[in-house]
Amino acid sequence: MNDAFGREINYLRLSITDLCNLRCQYCMPAGGIRKMAHEDILTLEELEEMVGAFAALGITKVRITGGEPLARKGIITLIEKINSYVGITDIALTTNGTLLNAMAQDLKNAGLKRVNISLDSLDDKKYAMMTRGGKLKDALKGIEKARKVGLNPIKLNVVLVGGFNDDEVERFVKLTQDEEIDVRFIELMPIGEVAKWSLNHFLSNDYVLETVPHLQKSKNTEYSSPAVYYKLPRAKGRVGLISPISCKFCSTCNRVRLTSEGKLKHCLHSNQEFDLRTVLREGGSLTDFIQNAMLHKPLEHFIEEGSLTERNMIQVGG
Ligand code: SAM
Ligand code: SF4
């Protein structure tokens, strides 16, 4: 499936819940978010049908996200179903990892290929502070289990927050020396709550290269990955820099998003949404609607000029 600018769209980011067992400060307001009415959320069967329509149109890769996707009941069955669609060759998951220890084997058996795990600190107290109560050891156990059951490659996502984890950059980078793991630093985006934060918290990813100057640029093997990769000399793993603010990757964008309430979003940073849930529930043609919507995918975003989504990240599906 192509958009109006000839970009091939083959990657769906599927948010299956806007609920989470953590409360990361940059993602959610302290009081949580307003709970959506049960009937507003897509059922598992509806999620399956949506993915079926996207698969029929040429989507080959699905990343399941949220909220915390492992907190949604039925995720194993959903992955089994997605795995059964001809054409879907890659199913990945973005998770905070805290529930992964108990679920990793079932996820692998269901057809999940790999996981990205969000981990913003290697210090118990700081982790608990940023996640408002999360336990670092649960996330570490999840990472270990994912590795054991073969959910490879494992990628750790670290949101770089000035005054919080800028002093841990070297420690995170060192993890890649002896382990086959990718550590990816993500620039903090001024979305939702974070739009009100002081500028000191926003660091460009150049900070990572200044802090660890012996990182060497490495070849990126994944087409249209937003990360630019580096390596320590003789390291097993890689260090990725994802820089949506200082460097955008719109020209090779191959993705669309579906929120847990069935809204199709072309871009994380746009408020434009297409109501697929209504089409589905009223018996319309999902494939026709999606194909038509694809022609409206914008060429690029303008976050550096202040054009931002009005939703919190947890509602969009990061
Ligand atoms: N709960 C899962 C997790 O934490 O990985 C999946 C959903 S979470 C919204 C997806 C990703 O968005 C996480 O890696 C999180 O760190 C990132 N994220 C959330 N808010 C962000 C922000 N304001 N700027 C940059 N990344 C953000
Ligand atoms: Fe939950 Fe992930 Fe948002 Fe943290 S970043 S509050 S783990 S959805």
mmCIF file of C-alpha atoms and ligand atoms in Angstrom:
data_model
loop_
_atom_site.group_PDB
_atom_site.id
_atom_site.type_symbol
_atom_site.label_atom_id
_atom_site.label_comp_id
_atom_site.label_asym_id
_atom_site.label_seq_id
_atom_site.Cartn_x
_atom_site.Cartn_y
_atom_site.Cartn_z
ATOM 1 C CA MET A 1 0.000 0.000 0.000
ATOM 2 C CA ASN A 2 1.448 3.388 -1.000
ATOM 3 C CA ASP A 3 0.633 6.877 0.239
ATOM 4 C CA ALA A 4 0.211 9.922 -1.986
ATOM 5 C CA PHE A 5 3.967 10.591 -1.903
ATOM 6 C CA GLY A 6 4.884 7.097 -3.067
ATOM 7 C CA ARG A 7 6.065 5.876 0.331
ATOM 8 C CA GLU A 8 5.325 2.207 0.846
ATOM 9 C CA ILE A 9 3.359 1.712 4.052
ATOM 10 C CA ASN A 10 4.000 -1.764 5.462
ATOM 11 C CA TYR A 11 4.256 -1.258 9.213
ATOM 12 C CA LEU A 12 1.337 -1.021 11.666
ATOM 13 C CA ARG A 13 1.761 0.116 15.259
ATOM 14 C CA LEU A 14 -1.196 -1.336 17.074
ATOM 15 C CA SER A 15 -2.150 0.045 20.482
ATOM 16 C CA ILE A 16 -4.258 -2.501 22.331
ATOM 17 C CA THR A 17 -4.899 -0.580 25.540
ATOM 18 C CA ASP A 18 -4.467 2.883 26.991
ATOM 19 C CA LEU A 19 -4.088 1.495 30.509
ATOM 20 C CA CYS A 20 -0.788 0.815 32.220
ATOM 21 C CA ASN A 21 0.571 -0.721 35.402
ATOM 22 C CA LEU A 22 3.137 2.115 35.650
ATOM 23 C CA ARG A 23 2.774 5.908 35.639
ATOM 24 C CA CYS A 24 5.887 7.260 33.918
ATOM 25 C CA GLN A 25 6.154 10.974 34.586
ATOM 26 C CA TYR A 26 6.736 11.911 30.937
ATOM 27 C CA CYS A 27 3.904 9.763 29.632
ATOM 28 C CA MET A 28 0.997 10.098 32.058
ATOM 29 C CA PRO A 29 -0.417 12.738 34.371
ATOM 30 C CA ALA A 30 0.036 11.950 38.110
ATOM 31 C CA GLY A 31 -3.679 11.257 38.516
ATOM 32 C CA GLY A 32 -3.737 8.842 35.558
ATOM 33 C CA ILE A 33 -5.860 9.437 32.481
ATOM 34 C CA ARG A 34 -9.627 9.386 32.163
ATOM 35 C CA LYS A 35 -10.623 5.754 31.735
ATOM 36 C CA MET A 36 -12.312 5.105 28.411
ATOM 37 C CA ALA A 37 -15.723 3.488 28.398
ATOM 38 C CA HIS A 38 -15.456 -0.276 27.891
ATOM 39 C CA GLU A 39 -17.447 -0.135 24.666
ATOM 40 C CA ASP A 40 -15.109 2.470 23.197
ATOM 41 C CA ILE A 41 -12.155 0.087 23.232
ATOM 42 C CA LEU A 42 -11.805 -2.368 20.368
ATOM 43 C CA THR A 43 -12.579 -5.928 21.411
ATOM 44 C CA LEU A 44 -10.019 -8.637 20.686
ATOM 45 C CA GLU A 45 -12.108 -9.819 17.744
ATOM 46 C CA GLU A 46 -12.255 -6.268 16.374
ATOM 47 C CA LEU A 47 -8.493 -5.886 16.773
ATOM 48 C CA GLU A 48 -8.033 -9.129 14.845
ATOM 49 C CA GLU A 49 -10.331 -7.971 12.079
ATOM 50 C CA MET A 50 -8.539 -4.640 11.808
ATOM 51 C CA VAL A 51 -5.144 -6.328 11.484
ATOM 52 C CA GLY A 52 -6.644 -8.687 8.889
ATOM 53 C CA ALA A 53 -7.657 -5.682 6.772
ATOM 54 C CA PHE A 54 -4.218 -4.086 7.074
ATOM 55 C CA ALA A 55 -2.559 -7.413 6.216
ATOM 56 C CA ALA A 56 -4.723 -7.682 3.091
ATOM 57 C CA LEU A 57 -3.430 -4.251 2.043
ATOM 58 C CA GLY A 58 0.237 -5.157 2.386
ATOM 59 C CA ILE A 59 1.170 -4.553 6.016
ATOM 60 C CA THR A 60 3.925 -7.051 6.841
ATOM 61 C CA LYS A 61 5.065 -5.887 10.253
ATOM 62 C CA VAL A 62 2.931 -5.298 13.348
ATOM 63 C CA ARG A 63 4.239 -3.781 16.566
ATOM 64 C CA ILE A 64 1.918 -4.148 19.537
ATOM 65 C CA THR A 65 2.025 -1.314 22.029
ATOM 66 C CA GLY A 66 -0.128 0.674 24.434
ATOM 67 C CA GLY A 67 -0.442 1.725 27.316
ATOM 68 C CA GLU A 68 1.113 -1.442 28.621
ATOM 69 C CA PRO A 69 0.173 -4.153 26.116
ATOM 70 C CA LEU A 70 0.949 -6.997 28.527
ATOM 71 C CA ALA A 71 -1.743 -5.646 30.841
ATOM 72 C CA ARG A 72 -4.434 -6.411 28.241
ATOM 73 C CA LYS A 73 -6.119 -9.781 28.761
ATOM 74 C CA GLY A 74 -6.121 -11.951 25.657
ATOM 75 C CA ILE A 75 -2.866 -10.652 24.171
ATOM 76 C CA ILE A 76 -1.530 -14.188 23.633
ATOM 77 C CA THR A 77 -4.588 -15.215 21.599
ATOM 78 C CA LEU A 78 -4.383 -11.954 19.649
ATOM 79 C CA ILE A 79 -0.750 -12.617 18.708
ATOM 80 C CA GLU A 80 -1.603 -16.174 17.657
ATOM 81 C CA LYS A 81 -4.280 -14.804 15.367
ATOM 82 C CA ILE A 82 -2.037 -12.079 13.894
ATOM 83 C CA ASN A 83 0.642 -14.711 13.335
ATOM 84 C CA SER A 84 -1.832 -16.747 11.305
ATOM 85 C CA TYR A 85 -2.321 -13.981 8.702
ATOM 86 C CA VAL A 86 -0.478 -14.679 5.486
ATOM 87 C CA GLY A 87 1.744 -11.704 4.756
ATOM 88 C CA ILE A 88 2.535 -10.759 8.356
ATOM 89 C CA THR A 89 6.173 -11.711 8.717
ATOM 90 C CA ASP A 90 7.162 -9.803 11.822
ATOM 91 C CA ILE A 91 5.343 -9.304 15.122
ATOM 92 C CA ALA A 92 7.075 -7.165 17.731
ATOM 93 C CA LEU A 93 6.103 -5.701 21.099
ATOM 94 C CA THR A 94 6.974 -2.532 23.002
ATOM 95 C CA THR A 95 6.650 -3.046 26.739
ATOM 96 C CA ASN A 96 7.891 -1.763 30.073
ATOM 97 C CA GLY A 97 8.943 -5.358 30.706
ATOM 98 C CA THR A 98 7.641 -5.635 34.259
ATOM 99 C CA LEU A 99 5.105 -8.367 33.374
ATOM 100 C CA LEU A 100 7.351 -10.101 30.870
ATOM 101 C CA ASN A 101 8.946 -12.665 33.175
ATOM 102 C CA ALA A 102 5.676 -14.556 33.542
ATOM 103 C CA MET A 103 4.557 -14.149 29.913
ATOM 104 C CA ALA A 104 7.659 -14.337 27.701
ATOM 105 C CA GLN A 105 7.460 -18.052 26.884
ATOM 106 C CA ASP A 106 3.751 -17.908 25.954
ATOM 107 C CA LEU A 107 4.369 -14.816 23.840
ATOM 108 C CA LYS A 108 7.194 -16.540 22.004
ATOM 109 C CA ASN A 109 5.068 -19.659 21.435
ATOM 110 C CA ALA A 110 2.235 -17.493 20.081
ATOM 111 C CA GLY A 111 4.486 -16.058 17.369
ATOM 112 C CA LEU A 112 6.004 -12.913 18.882
ATOM 113 C CA LYS A 113 9.458 -12.371 17.359
ATOM 114 C CA ARG A 114 11.041 -9.642 19.469
ATOM 115 C CA VAL A 115 10.622 -7.019 22.151
ATOM 116 C CA ASN A 116 11.616 -3.438 22.802
ATOM 117 C CA ILE A 117 11.771 -2.807 26.518
ATOM 118 C CA SER A 118 11.573 0.672 28.003
ATOM 119 C CA LEU A 119 14.064 1.228 30.799
ATOM 120 C CA ASP A 120 15.016 4.746 31.796
ATOM 121 C CA SER A 121 17.263 4.087 34.775
ATOM 122 C CA LEU A 122 19.488 1.353 36.165
ATOM 123 C CA ASP A 123 19.064 2.726 39.660
ATOM 124 C CA ASP A 124 16.204 1.293 41.814
ATOM 125 C CA LYS A 125 15.238 4.594 43.384
ATOM 126 C CA LYS A 126 15.331 6.628 40.200
ATOM 127 C CA TYR A 127 13.385 3.963 38.315
ATOM 128 C CA ALA A 128 10.709 3.973 41.017
ATOM 129 C CA MET A 129 10.604 7.764 40.947
ATOM 130 C CA MET A 130 10.229 8.083 37.153
ATOM 131 C CA THR A 131 7.659 5.280 36.893
ATOM 132 C CA ARG A 132 5.886 6.431 40.078
ATOM 133 C CA GLY A 133 6.298 3.143 41.924
ATOM 134 C CA GLY A 134 7.667 0.604 39.414
ATOM 135 C CA LYS A 135 10.260 -1.947 40.521
ATOM 136 C CA LEU A 136 13.482 -2.091 38.529
ATOM 137 C CA LYS A 137 14.034 -5.742 39.424
ATOM 138 C CA ASP A 138 10.755 -6.718 37.702
ATOM 139 C CA ALA A 139 11.870 -5.077 34.459
ATOM 140 C CA LEU A 140 15.346 -6.677 34.701
ATOM 141 C CA LYS A 141 13.790 -10.110 35.270
ATOM 142 C CA GLY A 142 11.606 -9.534 32.208
ATOM 143 C CA ILE A 143 14.641 -8.680 30.071
ATOM 144 C CA GLU A 144 16.469 -11.789 31.251
ATOM 145 C CA LYS A 145 13.492 -14.023 30.502
ATOM 146 C CA ALA A 146 12.978 -12.495 27.050
ATOM 147 C CA ARG A 147 16.587 -13.305 26.255
ATOM 148 C CA LYS A 148 16.236 -16.854 27.599
ATOM 149 C CA VAL A 149 13.192 -17.707 25.484
ATOM 150 C CA GLY A 150 14.769 -16.224 22.340
ATOM 151 C CA LEU A 151 12.826 -12.996 21.804
ATOM 152 C CA ASN A 152 15.780 -11.577 19.897
ATOM 153 C CA PRO A 153 17.148 -9.036 19.244
ATOM 154 C CA ILE A 154 16.369 -7.256 22.512
ATOM 155 C CA LYS A 155 16.297 -3.482 22.315
ATOM 156 C CA LEU A 156 16.226 -1.255 25.367
ATOM 157 C CA ASN A 157 14.550 2.128 24.892
ATOM 158 C CA VAL A 158 15.904 4.872 27.139
ATOM 159 C CA VAL A 159 14.196 8.257 27.065
ATOM 160 C CA LEU A 160 16.931 10.781 27.759
ATOM 161 C CA VAL A 161 15.763 13.236 30.416
ATOM 162 C CA GLY A 162 18.091 16.042 31.516
ATOM 163 C CA GLY A 163 18.589 16.097 35.293
ATOM 164 C CA PHE A 164 17.285 12.543 35.591
ATOM 165 C CA ASN A 165 19.314 9.973 33.633
ATOM 166 C CA ASP A 166 21.918 12.052 31.780
ATOM 167 C CA ASP A 167 24.438 10.796 34.365
ATOM 168 C CA GLU A 168 23.665 7.169 33.386
ATOM 169 C CA VAL A 169 24.485 7.410 29.677
ATOM 170 C CA GLU A 170 27.887 5.702 30.033
ATOM 171 C CA ARG A 171 26.438 2.928 32.164
ATOM 172 C CA PHE A 172 23.747 2.217 29.583
ATOM 173 C CA VAL A 173 26.267 2.289 26.737
ATOM 174 C CA LYS A 174 28.524 -0.189 28.596
ATOM 175 C CA LEU A 175 25.683 -2.751 28.584
ATOM 176 C CA THR A 176 26.300 -3.136 24.838
ATOM 177 C CA GLN A 177 29.961 -4.103 25.247
ATOM 178 C CA ASP A 178 29.508 -7.754 26.195
ATOM 179 C CA GLU A 179 25.822 -8.353 25.505
ATOM 180 C CA GLU A 180 24.029 -8.683 22.181
ATOM 181 C CA ILE A 181 21.652 -5.921 23.080
ATOM 182 C CA ASP A 182 20.788 -2.593 21.460
ATOM 183 C CA VAL A 183 20.428 0.381 23.772
ATOM 184 C CA ARG A 184 18.517 3.176 22.036
ATOM 185 C CA PHE A 185 18.360 6.675 23.416
ATOM 186 C CA ILE A 186 15.185 8.560 22.532
ATOM 187 C CA GLU A 187 14.868 12.315 22.711
ATOM 188 C CA LEU A 188 12.132 13.437 25.073
ATOM 189 C CA MET A 189 9.161 14.707 23.065
ATOM 190 C CA PRO A 190 7.079 17.630 24.363
ATOM 191 C CA ILE A 191 3.819 15.684 24.145
ATOM 192 C CA GLY A 192 0.949 15.910 26.645
ATOM 193 C CA GLU A 193 2.298 16.500 30.162
ATOM 194 C CA VAL A 194 5.828 17.062 28.967
ATOM 195 C CA ALA A 195 4.830 20.157 26.988
ATOM 196 C CA LYS A 196 4.815 21.989 30.358
ATOM 197 C CA TRP A 197 8.262 20.757 31.471
ATOM 198 C CA SER A 198 11.260 23.032 31.871
ATOM 199 C CA LEU A 199 13.629 23.187 28.899
ATOM 200 C CA ASN A 200 16.490 21.739 31.049
ATOM 201 C CA HIS A 201 14.907 18.314 30.719
ATOM 202 C CA PHE A 202 15.199 18.282 26.914
ATOM 203 C CA LEU A 203 18.561 17.025 25.697
ATOM 204 C CA SER A 204 19.591 16.466 22.129
ATOM 205 C CA ASN A 205 21.000 13.007 21.422
ATOM 206 C CA ASP A 206 24.297 14.741 20.584
ATOM 207 C CA TYR A 207 24.776 14.605 24.329
ATOM 208 C CA VAL A 208 25.305 10.821 24.080
ATOM 209 C CA LEU A 209 28.080 11.274 21.489
ATOM 210 C CA GLU A 210 29.709 14.014 23.560
ATOM 211 C CA THR A 211 29.615 11.816 26.673
ATOM 212 C CA VAL A 212 30.959 8.694 24.928
ATOM 213 C CA PRO A 213 33.147 10.106 22.124
ATOM 214 C CA HIS A 214 34.677 6.736 21.209
ATOM 215 C CA LEU A 215 31.358 5.477 19.821
ATOM 216 C CA GLN A 216 31.795 4.638 16.133
ATOM 217 C CA LYS A 217 29.081 4.969 13.504
ATOM 218 C CA SER A 218 27.727 1.577 12.514
ATOM 219 C CA LYS A 219 25.798 0.445 9.446
ATOM 220 C CA ASN A 220 22.031 0.436 9.833
ATOM 221 C CA THR A 221 20.713 -2.830 8.546
ATOM 222 C CA GLU A 222 17.006 -2.035 9.019
ATOM 223 C CA TYR A 223 15.321 -0.018 6.275
ATOM 224 C CA SER A 224 13.412 3.010 7.565
ATOM 225 C CA SER A 225 14.459 2.467 11.187
ATOM 226 C CA PRO A 226 14.363 5.848 12.928
ATOM 227 C CA ALA A 227 17.558 4.960 14.834
ATOM 228 C CA VAL A 228 21.088 5.901 13.780
ATOM 229 C CA TYR A 229 23.404 3.232 15.154
ATOM 230 C CA TYR A 230 26.846 3.409 16.773
ATOM 231 C CA LYS A 231 29.114 0.863 18.442
ATOM 232 C CA LEU A 232 31.800 0.764 21.053
ATOM 233 C CA PRO A 233 34.999 -0.766 19.652
ATOM 234 C CA ARG A 234 34.619 -4.612 19.607
ATOM 235 C CA ALA A 235 31.185 -4.409 21.239
ATOM 236 C CA LYS A 236 28.568 -7.122 20.751
ATOM 237 C CA GLY A 237 25.616 -4.771 20.909
ATOM 238 C CA ARG A 238 24.828 -1.367 19.428
ATOM 239 C CA VAL A 239 23.852 2.076 20.628
ATOM 240 C CA GLY A 240 20.973 3.676 18.743
ATOM 241 C CA LEU A 241 20.022 7.331 18.702
ATOM 242 C CA ILE A 242 16.413 8.160 17.929
ATOM 243 C CA SER A 243 16.110 11.879 17.463
ATOM 244 C CA PRO A 244 12.577 12.910 16.489
ATOM 245 C CA ILE A 245 13.232 16.489 17.563
ATOM 246 C CA SER A 246 16.731 17.236 16.288
ATOM 247 C CA CYS A 247 16.501 15.087 13.167
ATOM 248 C CA LYS A 248 13.307 13.859 11.609
ATOM 249 C CA PHE A 249 12.817 10.722 9.553
ATOM 250 C CA CYS A 250 9.567 11.515 7.702
ATOM 251 C CA SER A 251 10.930 10.918 4.199
ATOM 252 C CA THR A 252 11.299 7.177 4.824
ATOM 253 C CA CYS A 253 8.233 6.824 7.071
ATOM 254 C CA ASN A 254 6.563 3.470 6.402
ATOM 255 C CA ARG A 255 4.170 3.323 9.334
ATOM 256 C CA VAL A 256 0.631 4.004 10.467
ATOM 257 C CA ARG A 257 -0.918 3.671 13.903
ATOM 258 C CA LEU A 258 -4.181 2.316 15.203
ATOM 259 C CA THR A 259 -5.269 3.466 18.671
ATOM 260 C CA SER A 260 -7.042 1.154 21.099
ATOM 261 C CA GLU A 261 -10.326 2.921 20.329
ATOM 262 C CA GLY A 262 -9.928 2.251 16.623
ATOM 263 C CA LYS A 263 -8.636 5.568 15.317
ATOM 264 C CA LEU A 264 -6.182 5.387 12.446
ATOM 265 C CA LYS A 265 -3.344 7.893 12.832
ATOM 266 C CA HIS A 266 -0.854 8.602 10.106
ATOM 267 C CA CYS A 267 1.601 10.356 12.339
ATOM 268 C CA LEU A 268 2.318 10.478 16.065
ATOM 269 C CA HIS A 269 2.532 14.246 15.902
ATOM 270 C CA SER A 270 -0.647 14.991 14.018
ATOM 271 C CA ASN A 271 -4.158 15.412 15.389
ATOM 272 C CA GLN A 272 -5.656 13.984 12.218
ATOM 273 C CA GLU A 273 -7.501 10.715 12.965
ATOM 274 C CA PHE A 274 -9.712 8.403 10.885
ATOM 275 C CA ASP A 275 -12.491 6.534 12.643
ATOM 276 C CA LEU A 276 -12.035 2.906 11.633
ATOM 277 C CA ARG A 277 -14.117 1.631 14.546
ATOM 278 C CA THR A 278 -17.283 3.198 13.178
ATOM 279 C CA VAL A 279 -16.580 1.776 9.722
ATOM 280 C CA LEU A 280 -16.110 -1.681 11.246
ATOM 281 C CA ARG A 281 -19.145 -1.525 13.520
ATOM 282 C CA GLU A 282 -21.394 -0.224 10.742
ATOM 283 C CA GLY A 283 -20.317 -2.970 8.380
ATOM 284 C CA GLY A 284 -18.406 -0.763 5.926
ATOM 285 C CA SER A 285 -15.361 -1.805 3.917
ATOM 286 C CA LEU A 286 -12.281 -1.393 6.079
ATOM 287 C CA THR A 287 -9.895 -1.898 3.188
ATOM 288 C CA ASP A 288 -11.544 0.779 1.008
ATOM 289 C CA PHE A 289 -11.582 3.220 3.899
ATOM 290 C CA ILE A 290 -7.936 2.586 4.834
ATOM 291 C CA GLN A 291 -6.754 2.890 1.241
ATOM 292 C CA ASN A 292 -8.548 6.183 0.859
ATOM 293 C CA ALA A 293 -7.256 7.473 4.216
ATOM 294 C CA MET A 294 -3.715 6.611 3.163
ATOM 295 C CA LEU A 295 -3.854 9.350 0.526
ATOM 296 C CA HIS A 296 -4.061 11.894 3.371
ATOM 297 C CA LYS A 297 -0.856 10.854 5.132
ATOM 298 C CA PRO A 298 1.096 14.100 5.528
ATOM 299 C CA LEU A 299 4.534 14.470 3.969
ATOM 300 C CA GLU A 300 6.141 15.422 7.280
ATOM 301 C CA HIS A 301 5.514 16.635 10.806
ATOM 302 C CA PHE A 302 6.309 20.046 12.220
ATOM 303 C CA ILE A 303 7.005 19.420 15.908
ATOM 304 C CA GLU A 304 10.020 21.696 15.861
ATOM 305 C CA GLU A 305 7.603 24.482 14.908
ATOM 306 C CA GLY A 306 5.233 23.649 17.757
ATOM 307 C CA SER A 307 2.714 21.451 15.910
ATOM 308 C CA LEU A 308 1.984 18.637 18.350
ATOM 309 C CA THR A 309 -0.588 16.010 19.124
ATOM 310 C CA GLU A 310 -2.914 17.071 21.920
ATOM 311 C CA ARG A 311 -2.974 13.586 23.414
ATOM 312 C CA ASN A 312 -0.640 12.034 25.982
ATOM 313 C CA MET A 313 1.702 9.398 24.599
ATOM 314 C CA ILE A 314 -0.163 6.645 26.439
ATOM 315 C CA GLN A 315 -3.322 7.498 24.488
ATOM 316 C CA VAL A 316 -1.627 7.517 21.100
ATOM 317 C CA GLY A 317 0.351 4.320 21.529
ATOM 318 C CA GLY A 318 4.036 5.208 21.638
HETATM 319 N N1 SAM B 1 4.219 0.727 28.023
HETATM 320 C C1 SAM B 1 5.091 0.412 26.967
HETATM 321 C C2 SAM B 1 6.480 0.957 27.207
HETATM 322 O O1 SAM B 1 6.649 1.756 28.114
HETATM 323 O O2 SAM B 1 7.371 0.564 26.472
HETATM 324 C C3 SAM B 1 4.589 0.834 25.604
HETATM 325 C C4 SAM B 1 3.928 2.158 25.464
HETATM 326 S S1 SAM B 1 4.974 3.570 25.736
HETATM 327 C C5 SAM B 1 3.847 4.898 25.454
HETATM 328 C C6 SAM B 1 6.006 3.515 24.314
HETATM 329 C C7 SAM B 1 7.269 4.313 24.365
HETATM 330 O O3 SAM B 1 6.960 5.694 24.378
HETATM 331 C C8 SAM B 1 8.150 4.065 25.592
HETATM 332 O O4 SAM B 1 9.449 3.694 25.154
HETATM 333 C C9 SAM B 1 8.186 5.405 26.270
HETATM 334 O O5 SAM B 1 9.417 5.610 26.917
HETATM 335 C C10 SAM B 1 7.969 6.354 25.115
HETATM 336 N N2 SAM B 1 7.484 7.674 25.509
HETATM 337 C C11 SAM B 1 6.378 7.985 26.222
HETATM 338 N N3 SAM B 1 6.265 9.330 26.362
HETATM 339 C C12 SAM B 1 7.329 9.880 25.713
HETATM 340 C C13 SAM B 1 7.779 11.216 25.478
HETATM 341 N N4 SAM B 1 7.110 12.266 25.943
HETATM 342 N N5 SAM B 1 8.920 11.409 24.770
HETATM 343 C C14 SAM B 1 9.610 10.344 24.272
HETATM 344 N N6 SAM B 1 9.234 9.058 24.443
HETATM 345 C C15 SAM B 1 8.108 8.835 25.162
HETATM 346 FE FE1 SF4 B 2 3.142 3.022 30.946
HETATM 347 FE FE2 SF4 B 2 4.862 2.836 28.949
HETATM 348 FE FE3 SF4 B 2 3.668 5.162 29.475
HETATM 349 FE FE4 SF4 B 2 5.449 4.244 31.175
HETATM 350 S S1 SF4 B 2 5.849 4.839 29.055
HETATM 351 S S2 SF4 B 2 3.402 5.060 31.711
HETATM 352 S S3 SF4 B 2 5.170 2.099 31.035
HETATM 353 S S4 SF4 B 2 2.680 3.334 28.788
#
